[in-house]
mmCIF file of C-alpha atoms in Angstrom:
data_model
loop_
_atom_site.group_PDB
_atom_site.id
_atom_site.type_symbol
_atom_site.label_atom_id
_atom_site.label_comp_id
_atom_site.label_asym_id
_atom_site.label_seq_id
_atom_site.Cartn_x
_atom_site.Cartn_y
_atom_site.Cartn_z
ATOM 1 C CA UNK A 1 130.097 107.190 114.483
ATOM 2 C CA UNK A 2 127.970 106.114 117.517
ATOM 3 C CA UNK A 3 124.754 105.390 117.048
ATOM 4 C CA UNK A 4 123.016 108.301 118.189
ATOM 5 C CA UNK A 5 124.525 110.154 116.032
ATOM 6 C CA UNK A 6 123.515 108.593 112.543
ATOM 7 C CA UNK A 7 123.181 110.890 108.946
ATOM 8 C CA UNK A 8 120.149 111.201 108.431
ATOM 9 C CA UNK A 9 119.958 109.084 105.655
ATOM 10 C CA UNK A 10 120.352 106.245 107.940
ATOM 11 C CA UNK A 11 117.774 107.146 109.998
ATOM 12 C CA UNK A 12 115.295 104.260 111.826
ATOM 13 C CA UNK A 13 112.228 104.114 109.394
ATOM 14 C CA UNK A 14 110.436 102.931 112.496
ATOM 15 C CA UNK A 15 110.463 104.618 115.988
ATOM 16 C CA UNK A 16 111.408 102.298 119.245
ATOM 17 C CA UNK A 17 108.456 102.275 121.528
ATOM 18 C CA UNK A 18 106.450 100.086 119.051
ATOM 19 C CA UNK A 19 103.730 98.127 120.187
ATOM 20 C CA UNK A 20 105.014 94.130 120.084
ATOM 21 C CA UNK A 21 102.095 93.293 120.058
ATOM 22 C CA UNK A 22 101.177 94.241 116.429
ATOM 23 C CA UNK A 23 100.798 91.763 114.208
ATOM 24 C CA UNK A 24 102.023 93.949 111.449
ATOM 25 C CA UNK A 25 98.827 93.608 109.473
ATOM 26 C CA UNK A 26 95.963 95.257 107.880
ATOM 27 C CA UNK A 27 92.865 94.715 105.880
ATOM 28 C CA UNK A 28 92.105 96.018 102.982
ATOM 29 C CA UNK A 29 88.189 95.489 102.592
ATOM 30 C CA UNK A 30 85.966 96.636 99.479
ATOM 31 C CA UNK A 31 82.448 96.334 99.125
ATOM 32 C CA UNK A 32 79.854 95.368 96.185
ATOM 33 C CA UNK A 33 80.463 96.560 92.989
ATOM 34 C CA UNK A 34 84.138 97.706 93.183
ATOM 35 C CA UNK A 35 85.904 94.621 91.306
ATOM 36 C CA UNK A 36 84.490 96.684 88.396
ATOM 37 C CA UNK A 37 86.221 99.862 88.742
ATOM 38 C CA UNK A 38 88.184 101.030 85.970
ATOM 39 C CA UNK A 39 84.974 100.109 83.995
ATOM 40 C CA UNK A 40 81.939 101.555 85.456
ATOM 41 C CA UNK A 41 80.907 104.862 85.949
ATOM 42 C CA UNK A 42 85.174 106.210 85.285
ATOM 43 C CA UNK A 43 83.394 109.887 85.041
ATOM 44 C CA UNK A 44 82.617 109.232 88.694
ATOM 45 C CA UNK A 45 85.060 106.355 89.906
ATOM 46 C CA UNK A 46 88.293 106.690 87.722
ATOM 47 C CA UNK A 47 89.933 104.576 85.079
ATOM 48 C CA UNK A 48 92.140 102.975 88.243
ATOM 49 C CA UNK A 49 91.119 99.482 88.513
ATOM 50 C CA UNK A 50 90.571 97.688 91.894
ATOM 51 C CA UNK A 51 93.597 95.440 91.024
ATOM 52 C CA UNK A 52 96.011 98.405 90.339
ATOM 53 C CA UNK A 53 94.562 100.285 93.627
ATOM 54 C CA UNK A 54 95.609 96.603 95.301
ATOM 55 C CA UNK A 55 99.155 96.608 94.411
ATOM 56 C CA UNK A 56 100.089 100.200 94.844
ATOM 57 C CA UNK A 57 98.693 99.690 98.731
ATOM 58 C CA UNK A 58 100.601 96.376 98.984
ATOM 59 C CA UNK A 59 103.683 97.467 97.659
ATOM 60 C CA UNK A 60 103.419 100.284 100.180
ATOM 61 C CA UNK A 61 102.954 98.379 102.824
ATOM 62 C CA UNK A 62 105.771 95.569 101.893
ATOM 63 C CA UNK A 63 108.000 98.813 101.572
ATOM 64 C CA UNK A 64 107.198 98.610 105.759
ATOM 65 C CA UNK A 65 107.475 94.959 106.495
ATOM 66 C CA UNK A 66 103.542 95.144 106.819
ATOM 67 C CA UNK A 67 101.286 92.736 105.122
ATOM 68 C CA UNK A 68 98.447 94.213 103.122
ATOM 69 C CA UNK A 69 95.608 91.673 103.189
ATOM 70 C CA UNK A 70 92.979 92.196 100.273
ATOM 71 C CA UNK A 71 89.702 91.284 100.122
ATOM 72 C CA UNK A 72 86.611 92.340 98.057
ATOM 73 C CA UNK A 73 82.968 90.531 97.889
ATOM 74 C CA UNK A 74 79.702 91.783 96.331
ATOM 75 C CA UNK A 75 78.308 89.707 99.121
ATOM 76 C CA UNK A 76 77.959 91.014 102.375
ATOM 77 C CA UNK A 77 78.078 88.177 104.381
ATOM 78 C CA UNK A 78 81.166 87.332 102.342
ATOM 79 C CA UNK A 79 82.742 90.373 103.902
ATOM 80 C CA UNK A 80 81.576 89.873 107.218
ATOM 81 C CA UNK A 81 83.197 86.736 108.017
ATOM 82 C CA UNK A 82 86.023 88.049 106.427
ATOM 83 C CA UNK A 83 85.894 90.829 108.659
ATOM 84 C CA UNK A 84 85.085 88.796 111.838
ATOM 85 C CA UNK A 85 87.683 86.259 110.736
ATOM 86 C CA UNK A 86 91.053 88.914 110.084
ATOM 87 C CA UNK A 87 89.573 91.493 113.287
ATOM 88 C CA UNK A 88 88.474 88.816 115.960
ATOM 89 C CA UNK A 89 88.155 85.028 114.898
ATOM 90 C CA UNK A 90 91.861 83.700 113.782
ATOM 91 C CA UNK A 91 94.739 83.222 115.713
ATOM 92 C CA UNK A 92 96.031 86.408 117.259
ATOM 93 C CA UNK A 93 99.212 86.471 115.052
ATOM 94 C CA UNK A 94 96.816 86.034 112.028
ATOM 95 C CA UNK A 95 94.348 88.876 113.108
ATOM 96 C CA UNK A 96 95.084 92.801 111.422
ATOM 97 C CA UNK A 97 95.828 95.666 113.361
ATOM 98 C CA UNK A 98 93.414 98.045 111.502
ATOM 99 C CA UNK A 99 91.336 97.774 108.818
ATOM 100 C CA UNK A 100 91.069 99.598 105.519
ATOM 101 C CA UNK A 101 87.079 99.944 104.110
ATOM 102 C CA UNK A 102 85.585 100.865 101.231
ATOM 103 C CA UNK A 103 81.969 99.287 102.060
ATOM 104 C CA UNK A 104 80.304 101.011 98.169
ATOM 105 C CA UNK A 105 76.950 100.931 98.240
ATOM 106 C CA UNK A 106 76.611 98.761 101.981
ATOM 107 C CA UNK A 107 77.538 102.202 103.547
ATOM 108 C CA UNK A 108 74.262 102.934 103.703
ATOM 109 C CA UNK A 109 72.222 99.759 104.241
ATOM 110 C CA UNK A 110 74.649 97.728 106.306
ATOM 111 C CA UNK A 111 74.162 97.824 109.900
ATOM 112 C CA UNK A 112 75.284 94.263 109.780
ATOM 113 C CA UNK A 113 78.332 95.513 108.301
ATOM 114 C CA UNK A 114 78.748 98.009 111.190
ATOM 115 C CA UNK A 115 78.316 95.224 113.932
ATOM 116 C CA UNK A 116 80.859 93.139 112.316
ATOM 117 C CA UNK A 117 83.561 95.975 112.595
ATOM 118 C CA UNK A 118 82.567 97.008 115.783
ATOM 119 C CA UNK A 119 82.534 93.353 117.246
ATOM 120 C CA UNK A 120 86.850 93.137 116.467
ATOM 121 C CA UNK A 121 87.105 95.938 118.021
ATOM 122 C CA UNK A 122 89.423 97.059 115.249
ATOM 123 C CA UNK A 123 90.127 101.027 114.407
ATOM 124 C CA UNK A 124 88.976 101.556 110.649
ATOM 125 C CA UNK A 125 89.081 103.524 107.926
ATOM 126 C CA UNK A 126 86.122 104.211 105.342
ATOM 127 C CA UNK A 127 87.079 105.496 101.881
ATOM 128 C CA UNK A 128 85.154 106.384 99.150
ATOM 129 C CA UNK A 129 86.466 107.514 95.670
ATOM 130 C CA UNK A 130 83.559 109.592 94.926
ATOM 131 C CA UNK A 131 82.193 112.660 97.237
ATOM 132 C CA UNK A 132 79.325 110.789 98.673
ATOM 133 C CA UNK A 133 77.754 114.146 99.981
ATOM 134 C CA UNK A 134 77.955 115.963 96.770
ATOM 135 C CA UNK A 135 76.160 112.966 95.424
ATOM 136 C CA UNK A 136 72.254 111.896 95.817
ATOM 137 C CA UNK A 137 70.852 111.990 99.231
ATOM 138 C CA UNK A 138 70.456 108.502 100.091
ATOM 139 C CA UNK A 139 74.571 108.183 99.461
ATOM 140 C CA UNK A 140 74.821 110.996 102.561
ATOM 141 C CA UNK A 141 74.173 108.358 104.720
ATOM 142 C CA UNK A 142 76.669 106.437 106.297
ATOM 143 C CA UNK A 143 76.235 102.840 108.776
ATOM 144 C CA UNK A 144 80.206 103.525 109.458
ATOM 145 C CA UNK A 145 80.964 107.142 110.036
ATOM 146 C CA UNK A 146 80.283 107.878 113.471
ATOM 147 C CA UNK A 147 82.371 105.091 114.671
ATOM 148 C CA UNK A 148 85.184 104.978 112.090
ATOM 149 C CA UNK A 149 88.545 106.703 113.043
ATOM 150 C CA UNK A 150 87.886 109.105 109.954
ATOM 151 C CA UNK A 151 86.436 109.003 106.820
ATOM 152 C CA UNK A 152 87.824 109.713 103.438
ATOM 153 C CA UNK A 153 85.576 110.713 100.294
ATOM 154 C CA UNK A 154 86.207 112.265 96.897
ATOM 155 C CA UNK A 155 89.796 112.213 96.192
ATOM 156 C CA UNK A 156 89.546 109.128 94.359
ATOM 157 C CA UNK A 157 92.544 106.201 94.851
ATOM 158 C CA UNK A 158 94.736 108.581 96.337
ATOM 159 C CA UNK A 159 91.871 107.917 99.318
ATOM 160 C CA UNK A 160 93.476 104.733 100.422
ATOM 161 C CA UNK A 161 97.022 105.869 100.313
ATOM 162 C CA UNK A 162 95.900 108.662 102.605
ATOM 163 C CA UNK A 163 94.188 105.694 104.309
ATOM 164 C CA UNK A 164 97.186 103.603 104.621
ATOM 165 C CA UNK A 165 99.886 106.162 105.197
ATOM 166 C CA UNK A 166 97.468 106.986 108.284
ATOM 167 C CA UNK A 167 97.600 103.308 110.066
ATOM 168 C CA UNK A 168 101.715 103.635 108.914
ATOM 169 C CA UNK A 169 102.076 106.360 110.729
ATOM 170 C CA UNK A 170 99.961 106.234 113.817
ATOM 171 C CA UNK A 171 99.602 102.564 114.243
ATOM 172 C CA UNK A 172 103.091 101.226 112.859
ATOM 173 C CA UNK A 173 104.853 104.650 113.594
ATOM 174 C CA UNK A 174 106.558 104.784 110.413
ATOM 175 C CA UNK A 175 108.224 107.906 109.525
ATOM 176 C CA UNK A 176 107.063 108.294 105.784
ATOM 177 C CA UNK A 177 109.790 110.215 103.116
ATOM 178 C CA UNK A 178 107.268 110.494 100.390
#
């Protein structure tokens, strides 16, 4: 059988015009209170713990030969060196592609935040488990929207698998089974 012509089972999981420049990497970046999910507020955030959110998204990625870097703070300058360090400030085979974010409550306070993201040039992400906008008014407003590829709210974890699958497909070019 020629290679053109493979079942489809044997299909390329990755199409041939990639980008070699990718560094095969994203962050994964969540904001103040989150290392307590799975404990606070589950009527609003879920029983699904930050830790079990973690490894579902980086045993995704690993399924893709991309590396799933994970970082959460309840410190915001914590996050944005992280953030400046992954997006613009370490080696170029050491910096992500995109970025994953779940800011919590520095969506709406953190313009600090927003200058950090903006400054590695880096396409992001924000998630939020919750529907912010069904929420109280000062949640409706968001540092990060307007200059975030897209925004995903309300639909709980599943948010960052939507979140990664996204940067999989468009980024990385992954064709996705599942």
């Amino acid at each position: 059988m020629s290679a053109s012509s493979q079942p489809l089972s044997q299909k390329p999981s990755v199409l041939p015009n990639i980008d070699p420049s990718l560094t095969r990497k994203l962050l994964l970046v969540n904001g103040v209170n989150l290392n307590l999910l799975g404990k606070r507020e589950p009527e609003i955030y879920g029983h699904t713990t930050l830790a079990d959110i973690e490894a579902r998204l980086t045993a995704r990625a690993a399924e893709h030969d991309i590396e799933l870097i994970c970082i959460q703070s309840n410190h915001e300058g914590k996050l944005i060196d992280d953030i400046q360090h992954y997006g613009l400030l370490a080696d170029a085979s050491e910096q992500v592609d995109a970025i994953i974010i779940n800011p919590a409550a520095f969506t709406h306070t953190s313009v600090a935040l927003r200058d950090a993201l903006l400054a590695t040039q880096k396409p992001f992400i924000e998630v939020h488990l919750s529907n912010v906008h069904t929420r109280e008014s000062f949640r409706h407003l968001s540092y990060l929207s307007d200059v975030a590829v897209g925004v995903i709210c309300g639909l709980g974890h599943l948010g960052y698998q939507i979140a990664l699958d996204y940067w999989l497909v468009n980024t990385y070019q992954i064709i996705l089974d599942n």
